[in-house]
Amino acid sequence: MTVHELSRTDARRIAVRAQLLDAARPAGLLDVVRRLTLLQIDPTAAVAPTADLVAWSRLGSSAYAPADLTAALRDRTLLELQAMIRPAEDLALYRAEMAEWPERGTPSSWREYHGKWVAANDACRRDILDRLGASGPLPSRELPDTCELPWRSSGWTNNRNVTKLLELMVQRGEVAVAGRRNGDRLWDLAARVCPGTPAVPVTEALRVRDERRLRALGIARARGPECPVEPADVGEAGEPAVVEGVRGKWRVDPAQLGQPFEGRAALLSPFDRLIHDRRRTLELFGFEYQLEMYKPAAKRRWGYFALPVLYGDRLVGKLDATADRKAGIFKVNATHEDEPFSKDMTAEVGHEIADLARWLDLELIRPE
């Protein structure tokens, strides 16, 4: 098979177009989620929740409102699965894997531990299923914690037995998120929440998921670090490629090759899939980025929740801004330019900032 030789410009344009961030806006929310395969859920709302911000970046303020996502989740056109919002029909690509949990793929120490921990707390698992069957949907705090073996973690999940058990029961296909109340997940039996579509066999499902992920990314590595939720690699999907000036081999979506490109300005969530793989972002875009919300204020270079700035096929800066809903303002603290903004860049990025404030229904306050 021919190995495609791409310039970095080629690779960047493929990635931007695949992520629906070029000038051709998608048709609507469902089109966005089907093409991207997911919207990540993150509660941080320094500007807006990540799922909403990603949708706005593609659709703009005139074509997207958070109520659209709420409605799609309510009517179950979209479903929440492992902190990701996915098209309901995609559940068929996970059912067979759920039925085999945790015995799937290459053995790993964390998967083995998860399996043993769930088995040790089987009585609690059954208590949860009984309670949901009788009274669901319910928040986790209303479910019984009869775990015999507590969940141990160095992080925030330490001793959060019911929450962890529910998340692993999702992977088993037993429970699902039925909705949210004041931000809290409501849990119910999966059979009540999820469509009864037949399972796609595991091998075929993994192949299709790799293909769909590559379509969403445009260009990606064949292999990467193991990730329990959404990998950044794509296996043997697509066709082999090399990128000028970048070591190693890539896989590229052949449908993206030789396509015209017209870019635009866009403001991105720190969790946007265009920049989610920080190594790929540095290799293809030469763009250094870290989410600095966990750093002390004095050590931040770009801000608490700085938004990467896309212009055409280049990532050109970071926007440090905050939505103060109590004060009714969207305050721009600084725009960090990785390269000097031209007059056109300044105007187009400024238009996106104004559109973001309009979408948030907040008064825009710029630095004096």
mmCIF file of C-alpha atoms in Angstrom:
data_model
loop_
_atom_site.group_PDB
_atom_site.id
_atom_site.type_symbol
_atom_site.label_atom_id
_atom_site.label_comp_id
_atom_site.label_asym_id
_atom_site.label_seq_id
_atom_site.Cartn_x
_atom_site.Cartn_y
_atom_site.Cartn_z
ATOM 1 C CA MET A 1 0.000 0.000 0.000
ATOM 2 C CA THR A 2 1.205 3.498 -0.821
ATOM 3 C CA VAL A 3 2.511 5.537 2.107
ATOM 4 C CA HIS A 4 1.151 9.065 1.742
ATOM 5 C CA GLU A 5 3.721 11.835 2.133
ATOM 6 C CA LEU A 6 2.207 14.871 3.812
ATOM 7 C CA SER A 7 3.558 18.273 4.708
ATOM 8 C CA ARG A 8 2.739 19.607 8.152
ATOM 9 C CA THR A 9 0.346 22.029 6.486
ATOM 10 C CA ASP A 10 -1.417 19.086 4.809
ATOM 11 C CA ALA A 11 -1.639 17.242 8.136
ATOM 12 C CA ARG A 12 -2.943 20.267 10.032
ATOM 13 C CA ARG A 13 -5.618 20.970 7.443
ATOM 14 C CA ILE A 14 -6.749 17.350 7.509
ATOM 15 C CA ALA A 15 -7.011 17.493 11.313
ATOM 16 C CA VAL A 16 -8.893 20.817 11.337
ATOM 17 C CA ARG A 17 -11.329 19.779 8.599
ATOM 18 C CA ALA A 18 -11.992 16.395 10.249
ATOM 19 C CA GLN A 19 -12.854 18.177 13.499
ATOM 20 C CA LEU A 20 -15.395 20.415 11.711
ATOM 21 C CA LEU A 21 -13.374 23.546 12.451
ATOM 22 C CA ASP A 22 -12.923 24.769 8.885
ATOM 23 C CA ALA A 23 -15.128 27.377 7.227
ATOM 24 C CA ALA A 24 -17.891 24.883 6.323
ATOM 25 C CA ARG A 25 -20.087 24.803 9.439
ATOM 26 C CA PRO A 26 -21.896 21.509 10.209
ATOM 27 C CA ALA A 27 -25.666 21.167 9.939
ATOM 28 C CA GLY A 28 -26.546 20.874 13.624
ATOM 29 C CA LEU A 29 -25.765 19.317 16.994
ATOM 30 C CA LEU A 30 -26.505 15.712 16.035
ATOM 31 C CA ASP A 31 -24.313 16.050 12.949
ATOM 32 C CA VAL A 32 -21.494 17.369 15.152
ATOM 33 C CA VAL A 33 -21.683 14.509 17.665
ATOM 34 C CA ARG A 34 -21.967 11.840 14.986
ATOM 35 C CA ARG A 35 -18.958 13.228 13.129
ATOM 36 C CA LEU A 36 -16.818 13.766 16.249
ATOM 37 C CA THR A 37 -18.174 10.515 17.801
ATOM 38 C CA LEU A 38 -18.359 12.171 21.245
ATOM 39 C CA LEU A 39 -18.612 15.260 23.384
ATOM 40 C CA GLN A 40 -16.564 15.075 26.559
ATOM 41 C CA ILE A 41 -18.287 15.944 29.829
ATOM 42 C CA ASP A 42 -16.373 18.142 32.242
ATOM 43 C CA PRO A 43 -18.090 20.234 34.915
ATOM 44 C CA THR A 44 -15.606 23.130 34.826
ATOM 45 C CA ALA A 45 -17.538 26.179 33.680
ATOM 46 C CA ALA A 46 -15.013 29.016 33.941
ATOM 47 C CA VAL A 47 -16.296 29.871 30.460
ATOM 48 C CA ALA A 48 -18.887 27.165 29.713
ATOM 49 C CA PRO A 49 -19.181 23.396 30.222
ATOM 50 C CA THR A 50 -16.900 21.576 27.799
ATOM 51 C CA ALA A 51 -19.618 19.753 25.847
ATOM 52 C CA ASP A 52 -21.403 23.045 25.181
ATOM 53 C CA LEU A 53 -18.212 24.903 24.325
ATOM 54 C CA VAL A 54 -17.144 22.256 21.796
ATOM 55 C CA ALA A 55 -20.560 22.364 20.136
ATOM 56 C CA TRP A 56 -20.520 26.183 20.029
ATOM 57 C CA SER A 57 -17.032 26.197 18.456
ATOM 58 C CA ARG A 58 -18.447 24.234 15.521
ATOM 59 C CA LEU A 59 -21.926 25.724 15.213
ATOM 60 C CA GLY A 60 -21.718 29.286 16.531
ATOM 61 C CA SER A 61 -24.175 31.240 18.675
ATOM 62 C CA SER A 62 -26.919 31.435 16.045
ATOM 63 C CA ALA A 63 -27.090 27.648 15.535
ATOM 64 C CA TYR A 64 -26.463 26.171 19.001
ATOM 65 C CA ALA A 65 -27.929 26.617 22.480
ATOM 66 C CA PRO A 66 -27.235 24.415 25.539
ATOM 67 C CA ALA A 67 -30.951 23.592 25.563
ATOM 68 C CA ASP A 68 -30.345 21.649 22.325
ATOM 69 C CA LEU A 69 -28.019 19.264 24.150
ATOM 70 C CA THR A 70 -30.373 18.969 27.112
ATOM 71 C CA ALA A 71 -33.224 18.054 24.758
ATOM 72 C CA ALA A 72 -31.142 15.491 22.853
ATOM 73 C CA LEU A 73 -30.163 13.802 26.116
ATOM 74 C CA ARG A 74 -33.747 13.906 27.361
ATOM 75 C CA ASP A 75 -35.146 12.240 24.241
ATOM 76 C CA ARG A 76 -32.113 9.907 24.204
ATOM 77 C CA THR A 77 -30.956 10.747 20.729
ATOM 78 C CA LEU A 78 -27.678 11.203 22.593
ATOM 79 C CA LEU A 79 -26.549 9.161 25.607
ATOM 80 C CA GLU A 80 -24.007 9.651 28.373
ATOM 81 C CA LEU A 81 -21.465 6.815 28.493
ATOM 82 C CA GLN A 82 -18.356 6.950 30.688
ATOM 83 C CA ALA A 83 -18.270 10.770 30.910
ATOM 84 C CA MET A 84 -18.745 11.064 27.144
ATOM 85 C CA ILE A 85 -21.886 12.019 25.239
ATOM 86 C CA ARG A 86 -22.326 9.726 22.237
ATOM 87 C CA PRO A 87 -24.991 9.073 19.594
ATOM 88 C CA ALA A 88 -27.494 6.555 20.957
ATOM 89 C CA GLU A 89 -26.973 4.257 17.978
ATOM 90 C CA ASP A 90 -23.266 3.911 18.846
ATOM 91 C CA LEU A 91 -24.116 1.884 21.946
ATOM 92 C CA ALA A 92 -24.287 -1.173 19.676
ATOM 93 C CA LEU A 93 -20.504 -0.821 19.244
ATOM 94 C CA TYR A 94 -19.968 -1.283 23.014
ATOM 95 C CA ARG A 95 -22.515 -3.937 23.980
ATOM 96 C CA ALA A 96 -20.411 -7.007 23.187
ATOM 97 C CA GLU A 97 -17.419 -5.568 25.026
ATOM 98 C CA MET A 98 -19.637 -4.858 28.033
ATOM 99 C CA ALA A 99 -20.808 -8.461 28.050
ATOM 100 C CA GLU A 100 -17.178 -9.660 28.179
ATOM 101 C CA TRP A 101 -16.019 -7.177 30.843
ATOM 102 C CA PRO A 102 -13.336 -7.263 32.169
ATOM 103 C CA GLU A 103 -11.957 -10.063 29.961
ATOM 104 C CA ARG A 104 -11.180 -8.101 26.810
ATOM 105 C CA GLY A 105 -8.091 -7.090 24.897
ATOM 106 C CA THR A 106 -4.600 -7.307 26.322
ATOM 107 C CA PRO A 107 -4.584 -8.006 30.087
ATOM 108 C CA SER A 108 -3.638 -5.046 32.255
ATOM 109 C CA SER A 109 -3.130 -4.620 35.984
ATOM 110 C CA TRP A 110 -5.840 -1.966 36.381
ATOM 111 C CA ARG A 111 -8.439 -4.053 34.526
ATOM 112 C CA GLU A 112 -7.594 -7.106 36.614
ATOM 113 C CA TYR A 113 -7.942 -5.063 39.810
ATOM 114 C CA HIS A 114 -11.283 -3.642 38.691
ATOM 115 C CA GLY A 115 -12.606 -7.142 37.992
ATOM 116 C CA LYS A 116 -11.510 -8.465 41.384
ATOM 117 C CA TRP A 117 -12.881 -5.435 43.226
ATOM 118 C CA VAL A 118 -16.317 -5.748 41.625
ATOM 119 C CA ALA A 119 -16.378 -9.475 42.375
ATOM 120 C CA ALA A 120 -15.497 -8.807 46.035
ATOM 121 C CA ASN A 121 -18.436 -6.403 46.255
ATOM 122 C CA ASP A 122 -20.957 -8.483 44.333
ATOM 123 C CA ALA A 123 -23.523 -8.238 47.155
ATOM 124 C CA CYS A 124 -23.445 -4.421 46.959
ATOM 125 C CA ARG A 125 -23.731 -4.582 43.168
ATOM 126 C CA ARG A 126 -26.881 -6.678 43.515
ATOM 127 C CA ASP A 127 -28.268 -4.335 46.189
ATOM 128 C CA ILE A 128 -27.820 -1.407 43.793
ATOM 129 C CA LEU A 129 -29.562 -3.255 40.966
ATOM 130 C CA ASP A 130 -32.474 -4.138 43.253
ATOM 131 C CA ARG A 131 -32.836 -0.549 44.477
ATOM 132 C CA LEU A 132 -32.714 0.891 40.965
ATOM 133 C CA GLY A 133 -35.139 -1.726 39.730
ATOM 134 C CA ALA A 134 -37.628 -0.702 42.408
ATOM 135 C CA SER A 135 -37.102 3.071 42.569
ATOM 136 C CA GLY A 136 -34.756 4.356 39.824
ATOM 137 C CA PRO A 137 -33.618 6.759 38.502
ATOM 138 C CA LEU A 138 -31.687 7.791 41.631
ATOM 139 C CA PRO A 139 -28.565 9.782 42.516
ATOM 140 C CA SER A 140 -25.659 7.793 43.918
ATOM 141 C CA ARG A 141 -26.199 9.147 47.466
ATOM 142 C CA GLU A 142 -29.560 7.367 47.597
ATOM 143 C CA LEU A 143 -28.051 3.983 46.751
ATOM 144 C CA PRO A 144 -26.835 1.536 49.431
ATOM 145 C CA ASP A 145 -23.136 1.257 50.208
ATOM 146 C CA THR A 146 -22.768 -2.332 51.396
ATOM 147 C CA CYS A 147 -19.288 -2.781 49.922
ATOM 148 C CA GLU A 148 -17.135 -5.209 51.881
ATOM 149 C CA LEU A 149 -13.917 -4.045 50.202
ATOM 150 C CA PRO A 150 -13.568 -0.222 50.087
ATOM 151 C CA TRP A 151 -12.251 1.446 46.942
ATOM 152 C CA ARG A 152 -8.694 2.651 47.520
ATOM 153 C CA SER A 153 -7.256 5.507 45.496
ATOM 154 C CA SER A 154 -4.755 8.305 45.975
ATOM 155 C CA GLY A 155 -7.205 10.622 44.203
ATOM 156 C CA TRP A 156 -10.680 12.020 44.773
ATOM 157 C CA THR A 157 -12.405 8.619 44.371
ATOM 158 C CA ASN A 158 -10.883 7.168 47.559
ATOM 159 C CA ASN A 159 -13.672 5.465 49.564
ATOM 160 C CA ARG A 160 -16.307 6.619 47.052
ATOM 161 C CA ASN A 161 -17.483 3.040 46.814
ATOM 162 C CA VAL A 162 -20.911 3.488 45.241
ATOM 163 C CA THR A 163 -19.732 6.010 42.656
ATOM 164 C CA LYS A 164 -16.869 3.768 41.553
ATOM 165 C CA LEU A 165 -19.024 0.665 41.528
ATOM 166 C CA LEU A 166 -21.649 2.417 39.386
ATOM 167 C CA GLU A 167 -19.012 3.505 36.880
ATOM 168 C CA LEU A 168 -17.764 -0.066 36.583
ATOM 169 C CA MET A 169 -21.330 -1.342 36.301
ATOM 170 C CA VAL A 170 -21.696 0.980 33.304
ATOM 171 C CA GLN A 171 -18.783 -0.869 31.715
ATOM 172 C CA ARG A 172 -20.617 -4.120 32.425
ATOM 173 C CA GLY A 173 -23.731 -2.773 30.700
ATOM 174 C CA GLU A 174 -25.863 -3.049 33.857
ATOM 175 C CA VAL A 175 -26.608 0.598 34.670
ATOM 176 C CA ALA A 176 -26.618 3.886 32.776
ATOM 177 C CA VAL A 177 -26.966 7.601 33.388
ATOM 178 C CA ALA A 178 -30.633 8.424 32.897
ATOM 179 C CA GLY A 179 -30.223 12.187 33.270
ATOM 180 C CA ARG A 180 -28.983 14.838 35.675
ATOM 181 C CA ARG A 181 -30.519 16.799 38.528
ATOM 182 C CA ASN A 182 -28.665 19.942 39.596
ATOM 183 C CA GLY A 183 -25.564 18.507 37.984
ATOM 184 C CA ASP A 184 -25.789 15.145 39.801
ATOM 185 C CA ARG A 185 -26.039 12.021 37.688
ATOM 186 C CA LEU A 186 -29.245 10.015 37.969
ATOM 187 C CA TRP A 187 -28.696 6.277 37.647
ATOM 188 C CA ASP A 188 -31.061 3.619 36.361
ATOM 189 C CA LEU A 189 -31.035 0.133 34.912
ATOM 190 C CA ALA A 190 -29.395 0.185 31.488
ATOM 191 C CA ALA A 191 -32.326 -1.710 30.000
ATOM 192 C CA ARG A 192 -34.571 1.293 30.767
ATOM 193 C CA VAL A 193 -32.191 3.902 29.375
ATOM 194 C CA CYS A 194 -30.398 2.394 26.408
ATOM 195 C CA PRO A 195 -31.889 1.385 23.054
ATOM 196 C CA GLY A 196 -32.218 -2.343 22.542
ATOM 197 C CA THR A 197 -29.982 -2.483 19.495
ATOM 198 C CA PRO A 198 -28.188 -5.794 18.841
ATOM 199 C CA ALA A 199 -24.525 -5.935 19.830
ATOM 200 C CA VAL A 200 -21.887 -5.714 17.119
ATOM 201 C CA PRO A 201 -19.273 -8.475 17.698
ATOM 202 C CA VAL A 202 -16.215 -7.189 19.589
ATOM 203 C CA THR A 203 -13.659 -7.522 16.782
ATOM 204 C CA GLU A 204 -15.889 -5.768 14.271
ATOM 205 C CA ALA A 205 -16.925 -3.122 16.820
ATOM 206 C CA LEU A 206 -13.310 -2.257 17.632
ATOM 207 C CA ARG A 207 -12.533 -1.945 13.914
ATOM 208 C CA VAL A 208 -15.519 0.343 13.322
ATOM 209 C CA ARG A 209 -14.641 2.464 16.341
ATOM 210 C CA ASP A 210 -11.075 2.869 15.064
ATOM 211 C CA GLU A 211 -12.413 3.890 11.645
ATOM 212 C CA ARG A 212 -14.861 6.391 13.132
ATOM 213 C CA ARG A 213 -12.192 7.807 15.431
ATOM 214 C CA LEU A 214 -9.852 8.310 12.493
ATOM 215 C CA ARG A 215 -12.624 10.009 10.530
ATOM 216 C CA ALA A 216 -13.070 12.374 13.478
ATOM 217 C CA LEU A 217 -9.343 13.049 13.898
ATOM 218 C CA GLY A 218 -8.308 12.939 10.235
ATOM 219 C CA ILE A 219 -4.780 11.865 11.100
ATOM 220 C CA ALA A 220 -3.545 9.906 14.122
ATOM 221 C CA ARG A 221 -0.969 7.425 15.327
ATOM 222 C CA ALA A 222 -1.661 3.721 14.869
ATOM 223 C CA ARG A 223 -0.603 2.944 18.437
ATOM 224 C CA GLY A 224 -0.559 4.971 21.629
ATOM 225 C CA PRO A 225 -0.735 4.636 25.424
ATOM 226 C CA GLU A 226 -3.620 2.531 26.720
ATOM 227 C CA CYS A 227 -6.638 4.661 27.590
ATOM 228 C CA PRO A 228 -9.654 3.122 29.353
ATOM 229 C CA VAL A 229 -12.257 5.483 27.852
ATOM 230 C CA GLU A 230 -11.336 7.011 24.477
ATOM 231 C CA PRO A 231 -7.976 6.174 22.853
ATOM 232 C CA ALA A 232 -6.033 8.671 20.764
ATOM 233 C CA ASP A 233 -4.794 5.981 18.352
ATOM 234 C CA VAL A 234 -6.621 4.209 15.538
ATOM 235 C CA GLY A 235 -5.016 0.807 14.899
ATOM 236 C CA GLU A 236 -5.025 -0.162 11.226
ATOM 237 C CA ALA A 237 -7.823 2.191 10.189
ATOM 238 C CA GLY A 238 -7.227 4.361 7.136
ATOM 239 C CA GLU A 239 -3.983 4.371 5.171
ATOM 240 C CA PRO A 240 -0.331 4.818 6.195
ATOM 241 C CA ALA A 241 1.272 8.247 6.016
ATOM 242 C CA VAL A 242 4.385 10.135 7.009
ATOM 243 C CA VAL A 243 4.523 13.823 7.873
ATOM 244 C CA GLU A 244 7.446 15.950 6.758
ATOM 245 C CA GLY A 245 9.685 16.827 9.699
ATOM 246 C CA VAL A 246 7.877 14.518 12.151
ATOM 247 C CA ARG A 247 9.233 11.158 13.217
ATOM 248 C CA GLY A 248 7.257 7.967 12.900
ATOM 249 C CA LYS A 249 4.296 6.784 10.889
ATOM 250 C CA TRP A 250 0.705 7.942 10.931
ATOM 251 C CA ARG A 251 -2.656 6.730 9.725
ATOM 252 C CA VAL A 252 -4.699 9.109 7.607
ATOM 253 C CA ASP A 253 -8.344 9.110 6.539
ATOM 254 C CA PRO A 254 -8.108 8.720 2.734
ATOM 255 C CA ALA A 255 -11.357 10.681 2.279
ATOM 256 C CA GLN A 256 -9.508 13.761 3.538
ATOM 257 C CA LEU A 257 -6.658 13.588 1.024
ATOM 258 C CA GLY A 258 -6.550 16.221 -1.706
ATOM 259 C CA GLN A 259 -9.569 18.124 -0.392
ATOM 260 C CA PRO A 260 -9.764 21.930 -0.615
ATOM 261 C CA PHE A 261 -9.366 23.885 2.590
ATOM 262 C CA GLU A 262 -10.877 27.149 3.738
ATOM 263 C CA GLY A 263 -10.154 28.047 7.332
ATOM 264 C CA ARG A 264 -11.623 30.391 9.896
ATOM 265 C CA ALA A 265 -10.987 31.609 13.432
ATOM 266 C CA ALA A 266 -12.197 29.477 16.341
ATOM 267 C CA LEU A 267 -11.900 29.440 20.129
ATOM 268 C CA LEU A 268 -11.439 25.956 21.556
ATOM 269 C CA SER A 269 -12.148 24.244 24.842
ATOM 270 C CA PRO A 270 -9.020 23.014 26.647
ATOM 271 C CA PHE A 271 -10.577 19.547 26.211
ATOM 272 C CA ASP A 272 -11.257 19.926 22.477
ATOM 273 C CA ARG A 273 -10.263 16.812 20.507
ATOM 274 C CA LEU A 274 -8.200 18.897 18.090
ATOM 275 C CA ILE A 275 -5.723 19.581 20.891
ATOM 276 C CA HIS A 276 -6.579 16.796 23.353
ATOM 277 C CA ASP A 277 -3.515 14.728 22.337
ATOM 278 C CA ARG A 278 -0.848 17.197 23.436
ATOM 279 C CA ARG A 279 1.948 15.292 21.697
ATOM 280 C CA ARG A 280 0.132 15.360 18.345
ATOM 281 C CA THR A 281 -0.653 19.043 18.887
ATOM 282 C CA LEU A 282 3.023 19.835 19.355
ATOM 283 C CA GLU A 283 4.177 17.642 16.454
ATOM 284 C CA LEU A 284 1.696 18.893 13.871
ATOM 285 C CA PHE A 285 0.926 22.438 15.043
ATOM 286 C CA GLY A 286 4.083 23.316 16.985
ATOM 287 C CA PHE A 287 1.690 24.455 19.718
ATOM 288 C CA GLU A 288 2.566 24.134 23.391
ATOM 289 C CA TYR A 289 -0.425 24.002 25.721
ATOM 290 C CA GLN A 290 -1.305 22.976 29.256
ATOM 291 C CA LEU A 291 -4.513 23.414 31.197
ATOM 292 C CA GLU A 292 -3.337 25.532 34.131
ATOM 293 C CA MET A 293 -6.381 25.465 36.403
ATOM 294 C CA TYR A 294 -4.549 23.097 38.757
ATOM 295 C CA LYS A 295 -1.481 25.328 39.014
ATOM 296 C CA PRO A 296 -0.998 28.085 41.608
ATOM 297 C CA ALA A 297 -1.992 31.425 40.075
ATOM 298 C CA ALA A 298 1.587 32.729 40.216
ATOM 299 C CA LYS A 299 2.825 29.853 38.036
ATOM 300 C CA ARG A 300 0.249 30.207 35.248
ATOM 301 C CA ARG A 301 1.517 31.454 31.893
ATOM 302 C CA TRP A 302 -1.799 31.722 30.058
ATOM 303 C CA GLY A 303 -4.581 31.687 32.633
ATOM 304 C CA TYR A 304 -6.890 29.468 34.668
ATOM 305 C CA PHE A 305 -8.906 28.153 31.707
ATOM 306 C CA ALA A 306 -7.189 29.575 28.635
ATOM 307 C CA LEU A 307 -8.896 28.777 25.331
ATOM 308 C CA PRO A 308 -6.596 27.796 22.430
ATOM 309 C CA VAL A 309 -7.074 30.098 19.440
ATOM 310 C CA LEU A 310 -7.285 28.511 15.986
ATOM 311 C CA TYR A 311 -6.777 30.600 12.862
ATOM 312 C CA GLY A 312 -7.016 28.709 9.593
ATOM 313 C CA ASP A 313 -4.740 25.690 9.998
ATOM 314 C CA ARG A 314 -2.608 27.194 12.787
ATOM 315 C CA LEU A 315 -2.988 27.410 16.537
ATOM 316 C CA VAL A 316 -1.887 30.981 17.122
ATOM 317 C CA GLY A 317 -2.556 31.842 20.762
ATOM 318 C CA LYS A 318 -4.536 31.459 23.965
ATOM 319 C CA LEU A 319 -7.472 33.487 25.254
ATOM 320 C CA ASP A 320 -7.542 34.066 29.011
ATOM 321 C CA ALA A 321 -11.164 34.900 29.756
ATOM 322 C CA THR A 322 -13.746 34.249 32.466
ATOM 323 C CA ALA A 323 -17.534 34.175 32.499
ATOM 324 C CA ASP A 324 -18.759 35.936 35.639
ATOM 325 C CA ARG A 325 -22.439 35.063 35.578
ATOM 326 C CA LYS A 326 -23.291 36.829 38.820
ATOM 327 C CA ALA A 327 -21.877 40.098 37.494
ATOM 328 C CA GLY A 328 -23.283 39.446 34.008
ATOM 329 C CA ILE A 329 -19.920 39.902 32.271
ATOM 330 C CA PHE A 330 -17.548 37.939 30.061
ATOM 331 C CA LYS A 331 -14.171 39.357 30.975
ATOM 332 C CA VAL A 332 -11.186 39.017 28.661
ATOM 333 C CA ASN A 333 -8.096 39.155 30.851
ATOM 334 C CA ALA A 334 -5.522 38.730 28.076
ATOM 335 C CA THR A 335 -4.986 37.362 24.591
ATOM 336 C CA HIS A 336 -1.622 35.597 24.410
ATOM 337 C CA GLU A 337 -0.266 35.655 20.852
ATOM 338 C CA ASP A 338 2.024 32.748 19.961
ATOM 339 C CA GLU A 339 2.670 34.627 16.742
ATOM 340 C CA PRO A 340 1.941 38.291 16.085
ATOM 341 C CA PHE A 341 -1.679 38.762 15.026
ATOM 342 C CA SER A 342 -2.222 40.512 11.721
ATOM 343 C CA LYS A 343 -5.032 43.027 11.345
ATOM 344 C CA ASP A 344 -7.271 40.339 9.789
ATOM 345 C CA MET A 345 -6.450 37.827 12.543
ATOM 346 C CA THR A 346 -7.234 40.384 15.239
ATOM 347 C CA ALA A 347 -10.570 41.185 13.614
ATOM 348 C CA GLU A 348 -11.637 37.563 13.109
ATOM 349 C CA VAL A 349 -10.562 36.413 16.568
ATOM 350 C CA GLY A 350 -12.327 39.463 18.006
ATOM 351 C CA HIS A 351 -15.494 38.461 16.158
ATOM 352 C CA GLU A 352 -15.339 34.985 17.769
ATOM 353 C CA ILE A 353 -14.831 36.512 21.218
ATOM 354 C CA ALA A 354 -17.871 38.727 20.691
ATOM 355 C CA ASP A 355 -19.900 35.760 19.456
ATOM 356 C CA LEU A 356 -18.904 33.769 22.539
ATOM 357 C CA ALA A 357 -20.042 36.589 24.835
ATOM 358 C CA ARG A 358 -23.308 36.819 22.871
ATOM 359 C CA TRP A 359 -23.867 33.076 23.201
ATOM 360 C CA LEU A 360 -23.191 33.279 26.946
ATOM 361 C CA ASP A 361 -25.607 36.235 27.135
ATOM 362 C CA LEU A 362 -22.966 38.254 28.992
ATOM 363 C CA GLU A 363 -21.580 41.737 28.499
ATOM 364 C CA LEU A 364 -18.139 41.614 26.905
ATOM 365 C CA ILE A 365 -15.416 43.404 28.904
ATOM 366 C CA ARG A 366 -12.070 43.754 27.148
ATOM 367 C CA PRO A 367 -8.750 44.881 28.672
ATOM 368 C CA GLU A 368 -8.339 48.659 28.715
#
